Tab-separated table of C-alpha atoms in Angstrom:
chain	number	residue	atom	x	y	z
A	1	MET	CA	157.565	193.884	73.811
A	2	SER	CA	156.835	194.732	70.197
A	3	SER	CA	155.114	192.311	67.856
A	4	SER	CA	158.362	191.716	65.964
A	5	THR	CA	160.532	191.060	69.032
A	6	LEU	CA	160.820	187.544	70.396
A	7	PRO	CA	160.802	186.911	74.150
A	8	PRO	CA	164.282	186.822	75.678
A	9	PRO	CA	165.945	183.569	76.731
A	10	PRO	CA	165.763	182.628	80.423
A	11	PRO	CA	168.335	184.407	82.593
A	12	PRO	CA	171.428	182.498	83.734
A	13	ALA	CA	171.085	180.521	86.936
A	14	HIS	CA	173.197	182.923	89.013
A	15	VAL	CA	170.982	185.957	88.252
A	16	ARG	CA	167.508	184.410	88.456
A	17	THR	CA	165.218	186.300	90.822
A	18	TRP	CA	162.011	184.241	90.892
A	19	PRO	CA	160.811	184.152	94.511
A	20	ASP	CA	159.379	180.644	94.194
A	21	ARG	CA	158.559	177.898	91.714
A	22	GLY	CA	155.080	179.292	91.106
A	23	ALA	CA	156.472	182.592	89.829
A	24	LEU	CA	158.936	180.740	87.611
A	25	LEU	CA	156.199	178.567	86.132
A	26	ALA	CA	153.985	181.623	85.523
A	27	ASP	CA	156.680	183.439	83.547
A	28	ARG	CA	157.662	180.222	81.815
A	29	GLY	CA	154.067	179.572	80.780
A	30	ARG	CA	153.573	183.076	79.369
A	31	VAL	CA	156.764	182.912	77.316
A	32	LEU	CA	156.051	179.414	76.005
A	33	GLU	CA	152.537	180.383	74.956
A	34	GLU	CA	153.846	183.449	73.134
A	35	LEU	CA	156.495	181.368	71.362
A	36	ARG	CA	153.873	178.778	70.401
A	37	ARG	CA	151.696	181.516	68.903
A	38	ARG	CA	154.647	182.987	67.006
A	39	SER	CA	155.538	179.576	65.607
A	40	LEU	CA	152.233	177.869	64.759
A	41	GLY	CA	149.663	180.655	64.729
A	42	VAL	CA	147.180	180.724	61.869
A	43	HIS	CA	148.515	184.176	60.978
A	44	ARG	CA	151.815	182.520	60.048
A	45	VAL	CA	150.055	180.324	57.472
A	46	LEU	CA	148.219	183.315	56.016
A	47	LEU	CA	151.454	185.296	55.854
A	48	LEU	CA	153.173	182.448	54.019
A	49	TRP	CA	150.346	182.349	51.473
A	50	LEU	CA	150.485	186.129	51.007
A	51	LEU	CA	154.213	185.888	50.343
A	52	ALA	CA	153.539	183.157	47.775
A	53	LEU	CA	150.945	185.390	46.105
A	54	ALA	CA	153.440	188.260	45.940
A	55	ALA	CA	156.038	185.899	44.453
A	56	ILE	CA	153.524	184.731	41.816
A	57	ILE	CA	152.801	188.341	40.870
A	58	GLY	CA	156.520	189.014	40.570
A	59	TRP	CA	157.050	185.931	38.411
A	60	SER	CA	154.138	186.904	36.159
A	61	LEU	CA	155.698	190.315	35.605
A	62	LEU	CA	159.045	188.706	34.787
A	63	VAL	CA	157.425	186.518	32.128
A	64	LEU	CA	155.642	189.425	30.417
A	65	PRO	CA	158.731	190.537	28.414
A	66	LEU	CA	159.108	186.984	27.064
A	67	GLN	CA	155.470	186.990	26.010
A	68	GLN	CA	155.871	190.357	24.294
A	69	PHE	CA	158.965	189.083	22.491
A	70	GLU	CA	157.143	185.968	21.249
A	71	GLU	CA	154.192	188.029	20.056
A	72	GLU	CA	156.563	190.523	18.408
A	73	ASP	CA	154.974	193.341	20.336
A	74	PRO	CA	156.914	196.539	19.564
A	75	THR	CA	156.088	198.003	22.972
A	76	GLY	CA	158.198	195.255	24.520
A	77	LEU	CA	161.376	197.221	23.802
A	78	VAL	CA	160.122	199.949	26.123
A	79	LEU	CA	157.946	198.084	28.583
A	80	GLY	CA	160.066	194.919	28.802
A	81	PRO	CA	162.769	196.410	31.070
A	82	VAL	CA	160.053	198.066	33.157
A	83	PHE	CA	158.284	194.741	33.706
A	84	LEU	CA	161.613	193.086	34.555
A	85	LEU	CA	162.320	195.671	37.247
A	86	LEU	CA	158.778	195.454	38.605
A	87	GLY	CA	158.967	191.661	38.634
A	88	LEU	CA	162.247	191.644	40.535
A	89	ALA	CA	160.866	194.253	42.943
A	90	ALA	CA	157.826	192.055	43.609
A	91	LEU	CA	159.675	188.715	43.726
A	92	THR	CA	162.708	189.568	45.856
A	93	PRO	CA	160.975	190.670	49.114
A	94	PRO	CA	158.905	187.455	49.487
A	95	VAL	CA	161.993	185.291	48.936
A	96	VAL	CA	163.959	187.261	51.531
A	97	ALA	CA	161.007	187.184	53.948
A	98	VAL	CA	160.694	183.394	53.689
A	99	VAL	CA	164.424	182.929	54.369
A	100	LEU	CA	164.188	185.206	57.413
A	101	ALA	CA	161.071	183.368	58.621
A	102	VAL	CA	162.869	180.012	58.451
A	103	ARG	CA	165.747	181.432	60.492
A	104	ARG	CA	163.257	182.917	62.953
A	105	ASP	CA	161.638	179.503	63.386
A	106	ASP	CA	165.030	178.060	64.335
A	107	GLN	CA	165.474	180.833	66.880
A	108	ILE	CA	161.994	180.166	68.301
A	109	ARG	CA	162.830	176.472	68.607
A	110	ARG	CA	166.008	177.261	70.578
A	111	LEU	CA	164.063	179.582	72.891
A	112	LEU	CA	161.416	176.906	73.457
A	113	ASP	CA	164.083	174.371	74.388
A	114	ALA	CA	165.763	176.832	76.755
A	115	TRP	CA	162.551	177.714	78.622
A	116	LEU	CA	161.399	174.099	78.733
A	117	ALA	CA	164.695	173.115	80.331
A	118	LEU	CA	163.959	175.309	83.359
A	119	ASP	CA	161.285	173.013	84.787
A	120	ARG	CA	158.442	170.668	83.872
A	121	HIS	CA	154.756	171.566	84.104
A	122	GLN	CA	152.527	169.088	82.333
A	123	PRO	CA	149.439	171.315	81.710
A	124	THR	CA	151.597	174.071	80.181
A	125	ASP	CA	153.778	171.702	78.198
A	126	ALA	CA	150.786	169.802	76.826
A	127	ARG	CA	149.460	172.953	75.143
A	128	LEU	CA	152.668	173.216	73.161
A	129	ARG	CA	151.810	170.045	71.269
A	130	SER	CA	149.061	171.951	69.395
A	131	PRO	CA	147.827	168.899	67.453
A	132	GLY	CA	145.033	170.876	65.794
A	133	LEU	CA	147.296	173.648	64.531
A	134	SER	CA	150.005	171.279	63.344
A	135	LEU	CA	147.389	169.197	61.508
A	136	PHE	CA	146.023	172.361	59.901
A	137	TRP	CA	149.534	173.281	58.770
A	138	LEU	CA	150.047	169.803	57.340
A	139	LEU	CA	146.734	169.438	55.481
A	140	SER	CA	146.648	172.973	54.094
A	141	SER	CA	150.271	172.734	52.982
A	142	LEU	CA	149.668	169.389	51.277
A	143	THR	CA	146.789	171.030	49.420
A	144	VAL	CA	149.037	173.872	48.275
A	145	CYS	CA	151.692	171.332	47.212
A	146	ALA	CA	149.152	169.381	45.173
A	147	THR	CA	147.878	172.593	43.574
A	148	GLY	CA	151.412	173.552	42.592
A	149	LEU	CA	152.119	170.166	41.042
A	150	TRP	CA	148.836	170.303	39.145
A	151	ALA	CA	149.602	173.813	37.852
A	152	ALA	CA	153.065	172.789	36.661
A	153	LEU	CA	151.833	169.625	34.944
A	154	ALA	CA	148.884	171.430	33.366
A	155	ALA	CA	151.209	174.100	31.984
A	156	THR	CA	153.395	171.544	30.222
A	157	ALA	CA	150.649	169.162	29.124
A	158	GLY	CA	148.146	171.792	28.033
A	159	ALA	CA	150.485	174.092	26.114
A	160	THR	CA	149.066	174.925	22.701
A	161	PRO	CA	151.370	175.648	19.759
A	162	GLY	CA	151.559	179.333	19.048
A	163	ARG	CA	153.585	182.445	19.422
A	164	SER	CA	153.165	182.596	23.208
A	165	ALA	CA	153.509	178.859	23.873
A	166	HIS	CA	156.893	179.115	25.592
A	167	SER	CA	155.877	182.007	27.815
A	168	GLU	CA	152.732	180.136	28.887
A	169	VAL	CA	154.785	177.100	29.869
A	170	VAL	CA	157.343	179.215	31.732
A	171	LEU	CA	154.563	181.075	33.540
A	172	GLY	CA	152.753	177.900	34.553
A	173	LEU	CA	155.922	176.129	35.665
A	174	GLY	CA	156.988	179.120	37.722
A	175	ILE	CA	153.625	179.471	39.447
A	176	GLY	CA	153.478	175.737	40.083
A	177	THR	CA	156.988	175.714	41.523
A	178	ILE	CA	156.230	178.647	43.837
A	179	LEU	CA	153.092	176.926	45.142
A	180	TRP	CA	154.889	173.610	45.540
A	181	LEU	CA	157.751	175.201	47.499
A	182	THR	CA	155.261	177.115	49.654
A	183	GLY	CA	153.416	173.921	50.504
A	184	LEU	CA	156.681	172.082	51.112
A	185	ILE	CA	157.755	174.705	53.646
A	186	GLY	CA	154.507	174.200	55.537
A	187	VAL	CA	154.757	170.402	55.424
A	188	VAL	CA	158.331	170.467	56.734
A	189	LYS	CA	157.282	172.846	59.503
A	190	ALA	CA	154.406	170.592	60.582
A	191	VAL	CA	156.546	167.437	60.532
A	192	ARG	CA	159.388	169.126	62.426
A	193	HIS	CA	156.969	170.309	65.096
A	194	TYR	CA	155.486	166.813	65.438
A	195	ARG	CA	158.932	165.222	65.812
A	196	TRP	CA	160.032	167.934	68.234
A	197	ALA	CA	156.913	167.416	70.372
A	198	LEU	CA	157.547	163.668	70.523
A	199	ARG	CA	161.171	164.209	71.519
A	200	VAL	CA	160.934	167.131	73.925
A	201	LEU	CA	157.379	167.027	75.263
A	202	ALA	CA	157.255	163.325	76.066
A	203	PRO	CA	155.862	162.720	79.566
A	204	ALA	CA	158.544	162.431	82.191
A	205	PRO	CA	159.161	158.857	83.300
A	206	ILE	CA	157.657	157.914	86.636
A	207	ALA	CA	160.315	157.121	89.146
A	208	GLN	CA	160.214	153.589	90.480
A	209	HIS	CA	160.587	153.234	94.229
A	210	ARG	CA	161.757	150.038	95.741
C-alpha cells in the first residue's frame, strides 16, 4: 500500500475469510491504527502549516503589483503581470490541497466507522481517542488563529499614511485571514474528533442479568 492510498473498507459479510475472531481483530487493529495516523498524525499539522506558508507567499506575490502601482514604479507594467501569475501559481495549489484534505478526512471517518462496526475491542478502540494528539491539534490551531487575528488587526490599526498604505493593509489582512482559516481548520478537526470519539468510542453498556 502506497503512502497516498487509504486502506480499503472491510469486505462484505458474504466474502469475509478471517479464520477466527483473533485474525479479524488483528487486521482491524492494523487498519484502525493506520487510519488514526493518517487523520491525526503530527505530519498532518505540519503539512497544513506548510500549505498556509505557500498560500502566504502566493498572496504576497499577488499584492506586489498593487504596491508597485501605488509607488508609481515603472517596472510594474512589466513585472506586475509576472507577479500575478507567480502569485496565482503559488496560491492555487495550497487551496486545492486543503479542499482535497478535508474530503480525505471525511473518507477516513467513513472507513473508521466501517471497521469499528465489525467488532469491539476495547484496547484497540481506546487508542483511537488520541487525547494528546487532539489536544495538540486544538492548542496549536488556536495559537495560529490568534496569530492570524492579531496580524489582521495590526495591519488595519498600524497602517501609516503613504503611497503603499493600501497595499500594506491588503497584505496584512490577507496573511491574517490565511492564518485564521488555517487555525480554524485545525480547531474544527480537533472538535470533530472529540465529538466523534464520544459518540462512537463510548464504552459498550454492560448487560444486566436478572
